[in-house]
Short mmCIF file of C-alpha atoms in Angstrom, two decimals:
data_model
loop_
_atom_site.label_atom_id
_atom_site.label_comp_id
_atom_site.label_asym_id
_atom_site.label_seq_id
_atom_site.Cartn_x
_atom_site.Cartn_y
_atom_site.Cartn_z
CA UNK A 1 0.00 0.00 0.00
CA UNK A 2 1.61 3.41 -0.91
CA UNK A 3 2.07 5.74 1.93
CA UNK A 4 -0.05 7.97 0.59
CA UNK A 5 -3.31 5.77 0.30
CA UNK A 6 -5.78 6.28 2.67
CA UNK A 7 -6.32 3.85 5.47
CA UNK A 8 -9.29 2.51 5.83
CA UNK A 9 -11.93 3.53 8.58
CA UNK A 10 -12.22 0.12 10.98
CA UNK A 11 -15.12 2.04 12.17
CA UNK A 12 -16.82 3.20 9.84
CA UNK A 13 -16.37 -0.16 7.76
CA UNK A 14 -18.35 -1.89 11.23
CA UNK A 15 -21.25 0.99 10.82
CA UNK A 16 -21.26 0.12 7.00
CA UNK A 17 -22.09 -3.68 8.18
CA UNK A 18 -24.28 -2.29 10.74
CA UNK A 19 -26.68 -0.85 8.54
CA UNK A 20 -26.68 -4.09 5.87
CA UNK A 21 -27.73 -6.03 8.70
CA UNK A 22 -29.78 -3.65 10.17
CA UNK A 23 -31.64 -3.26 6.75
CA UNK A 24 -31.82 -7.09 6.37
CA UNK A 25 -33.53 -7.76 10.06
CA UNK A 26 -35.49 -4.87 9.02
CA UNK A 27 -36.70 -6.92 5.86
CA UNK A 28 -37.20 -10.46 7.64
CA UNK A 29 -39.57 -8.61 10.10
CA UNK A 30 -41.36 -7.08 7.39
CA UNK A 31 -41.34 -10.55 6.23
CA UNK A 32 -42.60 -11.91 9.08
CA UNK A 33 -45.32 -9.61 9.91
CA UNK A 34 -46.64 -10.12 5.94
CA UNK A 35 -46.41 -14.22 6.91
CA UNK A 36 -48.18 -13.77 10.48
CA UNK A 37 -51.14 -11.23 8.51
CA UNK A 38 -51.56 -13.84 5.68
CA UNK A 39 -51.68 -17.09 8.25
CA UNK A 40 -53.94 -15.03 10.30
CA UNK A 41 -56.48 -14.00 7.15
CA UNK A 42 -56.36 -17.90 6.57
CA UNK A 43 -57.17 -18.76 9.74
CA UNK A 44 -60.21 -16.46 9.91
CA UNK A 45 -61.03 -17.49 6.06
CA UNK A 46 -61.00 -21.21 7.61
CA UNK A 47 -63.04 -20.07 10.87
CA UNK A 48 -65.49 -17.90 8.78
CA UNK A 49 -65.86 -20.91 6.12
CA UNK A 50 -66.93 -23.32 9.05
CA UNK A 51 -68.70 -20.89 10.66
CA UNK A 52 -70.69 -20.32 7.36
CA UNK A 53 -70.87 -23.92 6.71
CA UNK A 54 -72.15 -24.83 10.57
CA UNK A 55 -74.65 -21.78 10.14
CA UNK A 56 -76.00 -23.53 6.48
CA UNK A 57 -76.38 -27.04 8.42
CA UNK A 58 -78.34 -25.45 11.18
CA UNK A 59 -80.71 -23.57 8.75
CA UNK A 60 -81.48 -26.73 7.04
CA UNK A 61 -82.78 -28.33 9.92
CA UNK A 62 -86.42 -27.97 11.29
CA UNK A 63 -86.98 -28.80 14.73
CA UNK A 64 -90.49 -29.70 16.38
CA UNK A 65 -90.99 -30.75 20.35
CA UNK A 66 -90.44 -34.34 21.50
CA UNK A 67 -92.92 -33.63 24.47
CA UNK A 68 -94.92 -30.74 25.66
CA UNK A 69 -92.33 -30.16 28.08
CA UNK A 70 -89.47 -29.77 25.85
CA UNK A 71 -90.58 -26.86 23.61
CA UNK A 72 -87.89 -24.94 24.23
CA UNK A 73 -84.04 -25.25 22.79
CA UNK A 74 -81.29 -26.15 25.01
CA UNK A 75 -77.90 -24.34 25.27
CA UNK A 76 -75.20 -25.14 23.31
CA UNK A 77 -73.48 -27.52 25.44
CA UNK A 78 -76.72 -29.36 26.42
CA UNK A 79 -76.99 -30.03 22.21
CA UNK A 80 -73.23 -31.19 22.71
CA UNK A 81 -73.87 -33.28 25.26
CA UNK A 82 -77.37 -34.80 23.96
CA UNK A 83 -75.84 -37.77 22.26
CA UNK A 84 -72.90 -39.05 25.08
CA UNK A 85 -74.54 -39.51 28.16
CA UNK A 86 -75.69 -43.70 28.98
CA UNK A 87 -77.11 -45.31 26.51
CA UNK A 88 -79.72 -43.60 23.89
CA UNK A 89 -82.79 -44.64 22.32
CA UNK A 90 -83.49 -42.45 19.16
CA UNK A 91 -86.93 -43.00 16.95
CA UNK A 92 -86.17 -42.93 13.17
CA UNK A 93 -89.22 -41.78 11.22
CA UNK A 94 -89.35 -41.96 7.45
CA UNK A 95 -92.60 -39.61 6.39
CA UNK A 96 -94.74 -40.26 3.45
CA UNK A 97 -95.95 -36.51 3.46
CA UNK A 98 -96.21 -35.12 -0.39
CA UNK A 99 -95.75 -31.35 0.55
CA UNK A 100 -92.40 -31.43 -1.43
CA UNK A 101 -90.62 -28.88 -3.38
CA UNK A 102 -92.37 -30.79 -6.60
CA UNK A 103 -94.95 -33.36 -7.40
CA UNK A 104 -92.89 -36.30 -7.99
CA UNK A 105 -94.90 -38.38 -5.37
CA UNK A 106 -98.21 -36.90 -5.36
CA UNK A 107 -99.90 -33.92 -4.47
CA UNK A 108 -99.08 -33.02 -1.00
CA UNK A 109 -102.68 -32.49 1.00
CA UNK A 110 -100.89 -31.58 4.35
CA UNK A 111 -100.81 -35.07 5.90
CA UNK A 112 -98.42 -37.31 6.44
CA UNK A 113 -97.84 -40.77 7.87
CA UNK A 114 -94.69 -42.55 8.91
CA UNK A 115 -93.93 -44.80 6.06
CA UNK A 116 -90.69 -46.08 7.94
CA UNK A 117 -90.29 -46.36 11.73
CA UNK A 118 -86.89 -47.86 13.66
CA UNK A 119 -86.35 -47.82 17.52
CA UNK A 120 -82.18 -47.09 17.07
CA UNK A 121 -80.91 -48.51 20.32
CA UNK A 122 -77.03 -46.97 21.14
CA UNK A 123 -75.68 -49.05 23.88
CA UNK A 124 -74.21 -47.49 27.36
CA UNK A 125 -70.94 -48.73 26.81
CA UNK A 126 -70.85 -47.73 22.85
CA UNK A 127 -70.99 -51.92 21.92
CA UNK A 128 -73.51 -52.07 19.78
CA UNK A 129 -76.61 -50.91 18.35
CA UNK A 130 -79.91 -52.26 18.18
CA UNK A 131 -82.29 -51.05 15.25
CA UNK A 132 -85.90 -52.18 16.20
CA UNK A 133 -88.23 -51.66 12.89
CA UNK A 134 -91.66 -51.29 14.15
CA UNK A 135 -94.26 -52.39 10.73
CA UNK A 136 -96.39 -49.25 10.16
CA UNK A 137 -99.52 -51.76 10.38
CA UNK A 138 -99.64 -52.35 13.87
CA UNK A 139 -102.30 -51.72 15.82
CA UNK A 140 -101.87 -50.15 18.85
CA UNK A 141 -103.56 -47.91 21.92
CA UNK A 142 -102.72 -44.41 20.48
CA UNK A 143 -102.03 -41.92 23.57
CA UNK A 144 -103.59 -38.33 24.08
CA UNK A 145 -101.60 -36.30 21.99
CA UNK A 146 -101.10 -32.39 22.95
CA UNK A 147 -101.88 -29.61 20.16
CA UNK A 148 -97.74 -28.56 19.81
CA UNK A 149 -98.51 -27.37 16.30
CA UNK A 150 -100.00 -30.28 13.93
CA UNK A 151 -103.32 -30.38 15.78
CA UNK A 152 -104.59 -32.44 18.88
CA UNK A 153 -105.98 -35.85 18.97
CA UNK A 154 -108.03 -38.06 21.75
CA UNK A 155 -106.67 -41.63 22.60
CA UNK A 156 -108.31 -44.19 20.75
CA UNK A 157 -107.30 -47.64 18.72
CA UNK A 158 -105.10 -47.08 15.34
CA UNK A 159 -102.73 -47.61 13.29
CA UNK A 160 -99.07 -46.70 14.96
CA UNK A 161 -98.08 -44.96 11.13
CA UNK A 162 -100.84 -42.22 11.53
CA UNK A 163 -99.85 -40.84 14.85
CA UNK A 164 -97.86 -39.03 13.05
CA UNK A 165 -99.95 -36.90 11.06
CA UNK A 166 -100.67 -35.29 14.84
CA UNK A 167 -96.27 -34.34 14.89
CA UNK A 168 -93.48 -36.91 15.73
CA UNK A 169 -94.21 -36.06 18.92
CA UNK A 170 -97.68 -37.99 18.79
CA UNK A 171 -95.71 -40.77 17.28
CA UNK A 172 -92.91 -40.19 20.15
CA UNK A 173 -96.20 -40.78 22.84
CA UNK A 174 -97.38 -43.77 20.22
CA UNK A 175 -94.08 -45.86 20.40
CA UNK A 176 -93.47 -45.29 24.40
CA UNK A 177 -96.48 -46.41 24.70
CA UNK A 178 -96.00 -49.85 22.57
CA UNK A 179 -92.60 -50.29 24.10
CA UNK A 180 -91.95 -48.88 27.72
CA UNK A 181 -89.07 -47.74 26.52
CA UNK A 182 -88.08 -44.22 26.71
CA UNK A 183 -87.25 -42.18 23.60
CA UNK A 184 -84.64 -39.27 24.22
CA UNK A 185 -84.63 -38.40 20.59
CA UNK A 186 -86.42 -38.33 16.92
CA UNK A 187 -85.07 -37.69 13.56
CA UNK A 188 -87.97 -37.57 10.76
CA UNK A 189 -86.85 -37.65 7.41
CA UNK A 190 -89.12 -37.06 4.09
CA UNK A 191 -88.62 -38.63 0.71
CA UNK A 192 -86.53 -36.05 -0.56
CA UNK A 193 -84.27 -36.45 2.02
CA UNK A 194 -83.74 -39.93 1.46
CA UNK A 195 -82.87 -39.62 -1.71
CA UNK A 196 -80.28 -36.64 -1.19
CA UNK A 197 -78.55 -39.19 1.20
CA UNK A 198 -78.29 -42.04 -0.54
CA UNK A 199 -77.08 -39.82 -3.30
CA UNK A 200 -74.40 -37.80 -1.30
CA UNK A 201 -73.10 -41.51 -0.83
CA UNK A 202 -72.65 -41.52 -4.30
CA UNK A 203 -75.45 -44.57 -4.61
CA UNK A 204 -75.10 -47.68 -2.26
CA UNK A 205 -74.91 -51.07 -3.21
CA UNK A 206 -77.65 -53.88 -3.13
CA UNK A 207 -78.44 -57.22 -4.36
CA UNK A 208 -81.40 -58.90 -5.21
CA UNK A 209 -82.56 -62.40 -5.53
CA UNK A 210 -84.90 -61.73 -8.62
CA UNK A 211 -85.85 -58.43 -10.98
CA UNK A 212 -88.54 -56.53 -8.96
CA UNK A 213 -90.58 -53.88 -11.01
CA UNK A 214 -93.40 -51.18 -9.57
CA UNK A 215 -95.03 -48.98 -11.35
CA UNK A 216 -96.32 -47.49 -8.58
CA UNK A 217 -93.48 -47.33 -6.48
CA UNK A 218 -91.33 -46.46 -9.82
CA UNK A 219 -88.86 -49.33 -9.51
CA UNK A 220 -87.24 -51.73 -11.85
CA UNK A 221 -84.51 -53.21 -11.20
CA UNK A 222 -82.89 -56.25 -12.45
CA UNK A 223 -81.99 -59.38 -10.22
CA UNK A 224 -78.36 -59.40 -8.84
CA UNK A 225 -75.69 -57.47 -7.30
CA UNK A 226 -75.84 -53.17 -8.15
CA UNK A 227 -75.44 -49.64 -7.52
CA UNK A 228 -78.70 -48.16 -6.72
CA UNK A 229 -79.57 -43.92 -6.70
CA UNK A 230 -81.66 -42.62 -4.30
CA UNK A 231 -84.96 -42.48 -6.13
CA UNK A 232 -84.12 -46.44 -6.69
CA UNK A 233 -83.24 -47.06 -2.98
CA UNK A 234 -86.05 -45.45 -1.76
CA UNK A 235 -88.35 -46.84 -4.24
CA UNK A 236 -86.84 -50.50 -3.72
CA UNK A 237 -87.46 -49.43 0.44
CA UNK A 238 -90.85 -48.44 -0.13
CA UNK A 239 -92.32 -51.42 -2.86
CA UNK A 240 -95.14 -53.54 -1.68
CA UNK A 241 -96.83 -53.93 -5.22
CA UNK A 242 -93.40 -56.15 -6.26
CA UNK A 243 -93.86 -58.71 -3.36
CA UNK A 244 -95.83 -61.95 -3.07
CA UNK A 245 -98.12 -60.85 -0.73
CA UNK A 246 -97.69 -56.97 -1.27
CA UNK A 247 -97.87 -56.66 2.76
CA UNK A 248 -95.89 -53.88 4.80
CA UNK A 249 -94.53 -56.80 6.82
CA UNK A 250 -92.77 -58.45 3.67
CA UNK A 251 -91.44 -55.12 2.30
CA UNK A 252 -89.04 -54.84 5.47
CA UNK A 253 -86.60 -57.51 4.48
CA UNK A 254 -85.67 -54.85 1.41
CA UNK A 255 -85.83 -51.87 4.23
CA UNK A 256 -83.09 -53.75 6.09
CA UNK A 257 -81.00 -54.31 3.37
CA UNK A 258 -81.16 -50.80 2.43
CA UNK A 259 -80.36 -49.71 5.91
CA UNK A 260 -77.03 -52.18 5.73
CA UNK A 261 -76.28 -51.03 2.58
CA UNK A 262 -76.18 -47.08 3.71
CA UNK A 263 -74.15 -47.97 7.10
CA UNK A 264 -71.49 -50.43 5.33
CA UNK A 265 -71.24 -47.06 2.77
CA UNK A 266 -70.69 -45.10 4.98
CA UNK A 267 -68.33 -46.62 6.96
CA UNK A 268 -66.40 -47.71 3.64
CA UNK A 269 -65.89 -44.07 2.60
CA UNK A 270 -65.45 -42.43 5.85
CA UNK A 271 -68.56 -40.38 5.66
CA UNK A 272 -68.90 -40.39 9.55
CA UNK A 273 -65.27 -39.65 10.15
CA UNK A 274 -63.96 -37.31 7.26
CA UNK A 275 -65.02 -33.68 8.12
CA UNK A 276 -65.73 -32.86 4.35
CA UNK A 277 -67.61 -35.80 3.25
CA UNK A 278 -69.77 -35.66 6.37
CA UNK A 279 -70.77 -32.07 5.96
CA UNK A 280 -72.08 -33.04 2.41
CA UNK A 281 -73.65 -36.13 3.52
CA UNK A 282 -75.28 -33.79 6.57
CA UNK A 283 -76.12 -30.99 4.34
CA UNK A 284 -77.86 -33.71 2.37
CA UNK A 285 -79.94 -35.20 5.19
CA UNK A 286 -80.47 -32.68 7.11
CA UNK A 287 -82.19 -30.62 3.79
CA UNK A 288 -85.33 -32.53 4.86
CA UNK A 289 -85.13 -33.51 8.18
CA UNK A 290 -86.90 -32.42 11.48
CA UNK A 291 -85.16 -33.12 14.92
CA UNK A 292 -86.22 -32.48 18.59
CA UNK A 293 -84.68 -29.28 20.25
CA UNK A 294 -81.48 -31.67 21.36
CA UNK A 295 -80.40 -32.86 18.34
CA UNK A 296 -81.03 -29.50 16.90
CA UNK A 297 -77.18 -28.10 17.17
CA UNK A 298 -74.72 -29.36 14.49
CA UNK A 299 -72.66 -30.67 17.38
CA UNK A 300 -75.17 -32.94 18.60
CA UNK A 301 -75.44 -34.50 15.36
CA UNK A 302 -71.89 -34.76 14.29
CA UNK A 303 -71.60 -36.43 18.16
CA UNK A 304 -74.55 -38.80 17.03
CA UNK A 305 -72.43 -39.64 13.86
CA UNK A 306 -69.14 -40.30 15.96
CA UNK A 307 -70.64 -42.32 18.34
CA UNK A 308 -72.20 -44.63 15.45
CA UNK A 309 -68.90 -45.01 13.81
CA UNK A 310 -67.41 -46.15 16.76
CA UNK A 311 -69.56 -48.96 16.92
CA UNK A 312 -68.80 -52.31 14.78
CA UNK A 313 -70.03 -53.00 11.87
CA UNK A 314 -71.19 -56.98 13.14
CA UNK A 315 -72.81 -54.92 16.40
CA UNK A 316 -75.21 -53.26 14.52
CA UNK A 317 -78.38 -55.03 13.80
CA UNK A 318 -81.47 -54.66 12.19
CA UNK A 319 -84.38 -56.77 13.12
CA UNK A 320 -88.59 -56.49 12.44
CA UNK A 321 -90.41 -56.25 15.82
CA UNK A 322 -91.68 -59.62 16.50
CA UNK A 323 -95.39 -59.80 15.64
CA UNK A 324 -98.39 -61.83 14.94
CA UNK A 325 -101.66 -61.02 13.75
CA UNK A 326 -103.88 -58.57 14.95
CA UNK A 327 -107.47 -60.42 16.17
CA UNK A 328 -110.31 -60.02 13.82
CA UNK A 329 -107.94 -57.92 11.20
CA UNK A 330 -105.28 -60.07 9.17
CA UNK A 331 -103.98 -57.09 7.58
CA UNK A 332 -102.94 -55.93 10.25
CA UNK A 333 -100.43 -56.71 13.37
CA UNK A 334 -99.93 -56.51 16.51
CA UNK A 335 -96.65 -57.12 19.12
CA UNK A 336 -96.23 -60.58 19.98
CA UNK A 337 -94.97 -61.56 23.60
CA UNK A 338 -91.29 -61.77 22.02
CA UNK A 339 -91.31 -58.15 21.43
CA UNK A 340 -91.86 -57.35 25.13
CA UNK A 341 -88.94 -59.06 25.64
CA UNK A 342 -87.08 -56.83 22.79
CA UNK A 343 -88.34 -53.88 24.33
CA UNK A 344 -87.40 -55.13 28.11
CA UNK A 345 -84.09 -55.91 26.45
CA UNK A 346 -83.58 -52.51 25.68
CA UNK A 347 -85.40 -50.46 28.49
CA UNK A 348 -82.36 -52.58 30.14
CA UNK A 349 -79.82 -51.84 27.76
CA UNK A 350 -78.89 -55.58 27.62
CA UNK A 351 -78.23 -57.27 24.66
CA UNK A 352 -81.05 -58.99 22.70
CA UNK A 353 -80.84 -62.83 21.96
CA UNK A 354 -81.72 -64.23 19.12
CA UNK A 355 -82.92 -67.55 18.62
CA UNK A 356 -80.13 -70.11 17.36
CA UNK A 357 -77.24 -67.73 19.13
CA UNK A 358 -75.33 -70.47 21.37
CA UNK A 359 -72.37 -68.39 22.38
CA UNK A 360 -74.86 -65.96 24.70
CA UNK A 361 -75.23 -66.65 28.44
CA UNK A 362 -78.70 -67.10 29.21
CA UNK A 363 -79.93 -67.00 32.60
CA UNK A 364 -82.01 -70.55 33.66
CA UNK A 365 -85.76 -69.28 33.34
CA UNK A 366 -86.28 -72.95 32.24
CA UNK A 367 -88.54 -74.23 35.47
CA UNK A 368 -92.46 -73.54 35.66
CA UNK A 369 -94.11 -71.36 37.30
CA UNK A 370 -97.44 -70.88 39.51
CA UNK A 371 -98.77 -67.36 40.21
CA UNK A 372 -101.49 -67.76 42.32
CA UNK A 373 -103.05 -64.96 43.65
CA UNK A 374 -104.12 -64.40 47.36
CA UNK A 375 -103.98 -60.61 47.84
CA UNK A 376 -107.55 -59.62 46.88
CA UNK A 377 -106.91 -57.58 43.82
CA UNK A 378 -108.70 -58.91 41.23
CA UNK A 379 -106.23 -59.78 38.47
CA UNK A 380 -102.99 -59.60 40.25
CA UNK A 381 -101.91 -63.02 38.89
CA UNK A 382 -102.97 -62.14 35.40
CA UNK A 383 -100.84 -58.77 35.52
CA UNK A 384 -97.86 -60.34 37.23
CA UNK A 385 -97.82 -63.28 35.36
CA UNK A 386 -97.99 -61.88 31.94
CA UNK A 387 -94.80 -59.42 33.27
CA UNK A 388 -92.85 -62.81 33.55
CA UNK A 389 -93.99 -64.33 30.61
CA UNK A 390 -92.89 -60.86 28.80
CA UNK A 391 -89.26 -61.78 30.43
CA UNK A 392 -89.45 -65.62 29.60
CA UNK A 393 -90.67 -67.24 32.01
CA UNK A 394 -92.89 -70.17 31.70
CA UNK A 395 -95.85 -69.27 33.45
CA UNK A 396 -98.50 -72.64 33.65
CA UNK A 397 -100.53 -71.43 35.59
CA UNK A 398 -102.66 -68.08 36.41
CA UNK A 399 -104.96 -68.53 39.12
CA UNK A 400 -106.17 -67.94 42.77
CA UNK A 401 -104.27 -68.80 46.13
CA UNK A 402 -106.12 -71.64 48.63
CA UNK A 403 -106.38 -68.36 51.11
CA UNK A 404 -105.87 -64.95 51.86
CA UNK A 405 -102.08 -64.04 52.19
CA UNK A 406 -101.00 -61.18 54.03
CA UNK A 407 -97.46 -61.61 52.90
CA UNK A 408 -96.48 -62.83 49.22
CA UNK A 409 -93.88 -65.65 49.22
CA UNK A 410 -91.72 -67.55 46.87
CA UNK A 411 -91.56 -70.91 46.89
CA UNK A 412 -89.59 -73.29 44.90
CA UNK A 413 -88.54 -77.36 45.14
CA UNK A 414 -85.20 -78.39 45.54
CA UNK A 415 -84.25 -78.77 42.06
CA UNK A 416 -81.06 -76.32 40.83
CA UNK A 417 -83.02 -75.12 38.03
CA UNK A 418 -86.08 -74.25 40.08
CA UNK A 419 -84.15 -72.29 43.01
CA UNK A 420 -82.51 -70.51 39.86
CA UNK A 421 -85.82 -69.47 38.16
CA UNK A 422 -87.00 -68.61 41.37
CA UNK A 423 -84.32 -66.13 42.33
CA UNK A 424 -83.99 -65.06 38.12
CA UNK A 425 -87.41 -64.38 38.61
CA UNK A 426 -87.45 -61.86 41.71
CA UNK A 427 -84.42 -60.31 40.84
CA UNK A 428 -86.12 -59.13 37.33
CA UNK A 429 -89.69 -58.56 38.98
CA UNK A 430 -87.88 -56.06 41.35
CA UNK A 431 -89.03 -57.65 44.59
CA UNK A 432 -86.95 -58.74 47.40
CA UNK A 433 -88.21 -61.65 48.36
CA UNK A 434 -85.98 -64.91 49.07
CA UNK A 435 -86.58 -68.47 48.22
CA UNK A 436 -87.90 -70.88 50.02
CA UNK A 437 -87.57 -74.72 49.79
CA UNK A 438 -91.06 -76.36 49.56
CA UNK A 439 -92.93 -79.41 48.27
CA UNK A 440 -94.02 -78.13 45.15
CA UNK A 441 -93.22 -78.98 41.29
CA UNK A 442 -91.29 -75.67 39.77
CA UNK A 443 -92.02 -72.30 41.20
CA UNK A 444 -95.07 -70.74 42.87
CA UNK A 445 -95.38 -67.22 43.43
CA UNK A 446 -97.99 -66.87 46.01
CA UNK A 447 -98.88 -63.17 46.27
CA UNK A 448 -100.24 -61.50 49.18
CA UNK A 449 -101.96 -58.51 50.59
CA UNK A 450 -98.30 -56.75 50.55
CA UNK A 451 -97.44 -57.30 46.70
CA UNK A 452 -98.38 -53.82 45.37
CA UNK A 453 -96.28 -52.16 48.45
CA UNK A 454 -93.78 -54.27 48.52
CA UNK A 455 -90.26 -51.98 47.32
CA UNK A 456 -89.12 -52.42 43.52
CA UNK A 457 -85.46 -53.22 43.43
CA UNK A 458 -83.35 -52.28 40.05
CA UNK A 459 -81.00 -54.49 39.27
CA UNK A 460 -77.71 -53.34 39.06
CA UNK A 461 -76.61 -55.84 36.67
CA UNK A 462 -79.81 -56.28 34.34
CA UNK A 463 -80.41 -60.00 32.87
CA UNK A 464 -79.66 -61.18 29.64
CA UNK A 465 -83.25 -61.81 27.49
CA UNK A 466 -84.39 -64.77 26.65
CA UNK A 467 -83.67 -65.54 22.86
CA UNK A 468 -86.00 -64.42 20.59
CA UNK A 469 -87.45 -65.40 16.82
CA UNK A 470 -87.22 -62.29 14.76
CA UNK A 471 -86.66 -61.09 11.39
CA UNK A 472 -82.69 -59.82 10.98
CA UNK A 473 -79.64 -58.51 8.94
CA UNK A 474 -76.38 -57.77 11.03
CA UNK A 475 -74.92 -54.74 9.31
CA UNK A 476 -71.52 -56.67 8.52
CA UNK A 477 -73.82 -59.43 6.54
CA UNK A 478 -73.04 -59.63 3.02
CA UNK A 479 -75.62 -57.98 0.93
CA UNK A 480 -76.45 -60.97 -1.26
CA UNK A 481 -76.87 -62.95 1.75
CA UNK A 482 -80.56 -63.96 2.09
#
């Protein structure tokens, strides 16, 4: 370097490096900030978007009252809650009515009937679920039903179907009242609906032993395995004019497939899991559907959804309400005695037997049994012994005690199996009464001047139900099965 070059300026090199790095920070906050604004206008894009598409679900929805008592909506977390909590008996109602956005299935006149009804049983501990069809023929002791917007109506002797041109909460009243068993929620869905379902599923899958073709009902379809549309599932659901006999009872065998066919879709695709799939297969279902106040939230149904998925596919069954029937009418039905032990079975939340399943435990209800009345309420031993013929018992004989009894008693003879039908048989008649060893053949309940007072007892471990003949299609069953 020549002695007369200038030296550099250490320091004023360092500001010079300063202010590059200064400027660069500078930039890579700018950058940051511009990052942080555009992630944050995504996140509210994303919020808004499911905000907007929570807000479309809920307007498609109707609600009506399940009871008088539940008019009004519940908060948001009692919709959240409304499908976790014990098990959960929901009623299913498909409605004929023909005030539709067009014409394709008449002329809508304002009524409507439920062309489809299923008890949907959700287990306690999320094992399985129990889908009771209940025929729209049977006859039945309709209930009072309340004026909540679709007019009042007087008790009287019907048909179960046309409680619900009164609401679904008239049909609510209708099927407690067939089954003791409590309903915590409905679902009604029209024929539109249906269809938009099956559709969002992109069709679902059936198979049938022979071509069936309607006119009435619009269907034609050939014999064999295929992919059916809506219109054709419902159609296929809804045929009576195809079958032998053309009965309601007959046309349930092709409701159960379709209801097999929709679940083993859905699971298949991961409707009830995938967040986008099930908000088009909600938007679809819930475009005609009406739900009690509970289920009104999206929450409650998206819950309802999970807890479905969660249950297997071979825990899932569909079976016809056992019937016979009806005296005097043979075109119509009413429940047999197996069904009160399908609807104990579930009022229990206990699994129901069917006939020909040897791997279940059932308890021994095998000896006979004697209820003999000495109380002096007339009928006692009718009442009481058709209650343990609902639960399985073998009840010979109805009748009336030697004398009076001020106390009722249980007696039994020595035999294993009737000590264990006699204690089966108080445990699940609620009374604590013990056994006692006597000289008799089987059981007799004696029952005495204390029956009616004596304390009811709730099991805490409920008994298995006898096994039971029924019509049914396990979910996992392959569709060509017959």
């Amino acid at each position: 370097m020549s002695p007369n070059e200038d030296i550099p300026d250490d320091d004023a090199s360092i500001d010079s490096r300063s202010e590059i790095s200064a400027r660069g920070a500078h930039r890579r906050r700018i950058r940051r900030r511009r990052a942080a604004v555009i992630a944050g206008a995504l996140t509210v894009a994303l919020v808004g978007a499911a905000a907007v598409a929570v807000a479309r679900l809920d307007a498609n929805v109707s609600t009506a009252p399940i009871r008088p008592s539940s008019s009004s909506a519940p908060t948001g977390d009692e919709q959240a809650d409304a499908a976790d909590d014990g098990d959960l008996n929901v009623l299913l109602l498909g409605s004929d009515s023909r005030d539709l956005s067009d014409e394709t299935f008449g002329v809508g006149d304002g009524t409507k009937r439920s062309d489809a009804m299923v008890l949907a049983h959700f287990a306690a501990d999320r094992s399985r679920i129990d889908a009771i069809q209940l025929p729209r023929d049977t006859l039945v002791d309709l209930p009072v039903c309340d004026d909540l917007g679709d007019g009042a109506r007087s008790a009287g002797r019907g048909m179960l179907n046309s409680a619900l041109n009164n609401g679904p909460a008239c049909s609510v009243a209708a099927v407690e009242a067939l089954t003791g068993v409590r309903i915590d929620h409905f679902m009604e869905l029209d024929f539109e609906g249906f269809e938009r379902m099956v559709d969002a599923l992109g069709g679902v899958d059936v198979c049938l032993p022979e071509p069936l073709s309607d006119g009435h009902a619009q269907l034609d379809l050939p014999a064999g395995p295929q992919i059916v549309d809506g219109a054709q599932a419902l159609a296929l659901a809804r045929t009576r004019h195809a079958l032998a006999d053309g009965s309601d009872i007959s046309r349930l065998g092709h409701q159960q497939m379709v209801m097999s066919a929709i679940v083993q879709e859905a699971t298949r695709t991961d409707v009830l899991t995938n967040p986008v799939k099930l908000y088009s297969f909600l938007d679809a279902a819930t475009s005609s559907t009406t739900v009690d106040p509970g289920l009104a939230g999206i929450p409650s149904l998206i819950s309802l959804a999970t807890r479905a998925a969660q249950v297997p596919l071979s825990q899932i069954v569909f079976l016809t309400m056992p019937w016979e029937p009806a005296p005097g009418d043979a075109n119509r039905v009413v429940a047999s005695a197996d069904a009160g032990v399908v609807f104990r079975a579930v009022a229990d939340d206990v699994p129901i037997i069917l006939a020909g399943d040897d791997t279940a435990a059932v308890p021994d209800r095998s000896a006979p049994i004697a209820v003999l009345n000495g109380s002096g309420v007339a009928g006692l031993a009718a009442s009481v012994g058709d209650e343990a013929a609902a639960l399985g018992y073998t009840v010979a004989v109805r009748g009336n005690a030697d004398a009076a009894l001020d106390v009722t008693r249980l007696v039994a003879d020595a035999g294993v199996e009737s000590q264990e039908t006699a204690a089966n048989l108080a445990l699940e008649l609620g009374v604590p009464l013990s056994v006692e060893v006597g000289e008799t053949h089987g059981v007799q309940l004696l029952l005495g001047a204390d029956y009616e007072e004596l304390p009811r007892e709730t099991a805490e471990e409920p008994l298995p139900s006898r096994p039971i003949e029924a019509t049914s299609r396990g979910a996992d069953v392959d569709l060509c099965a017959a």
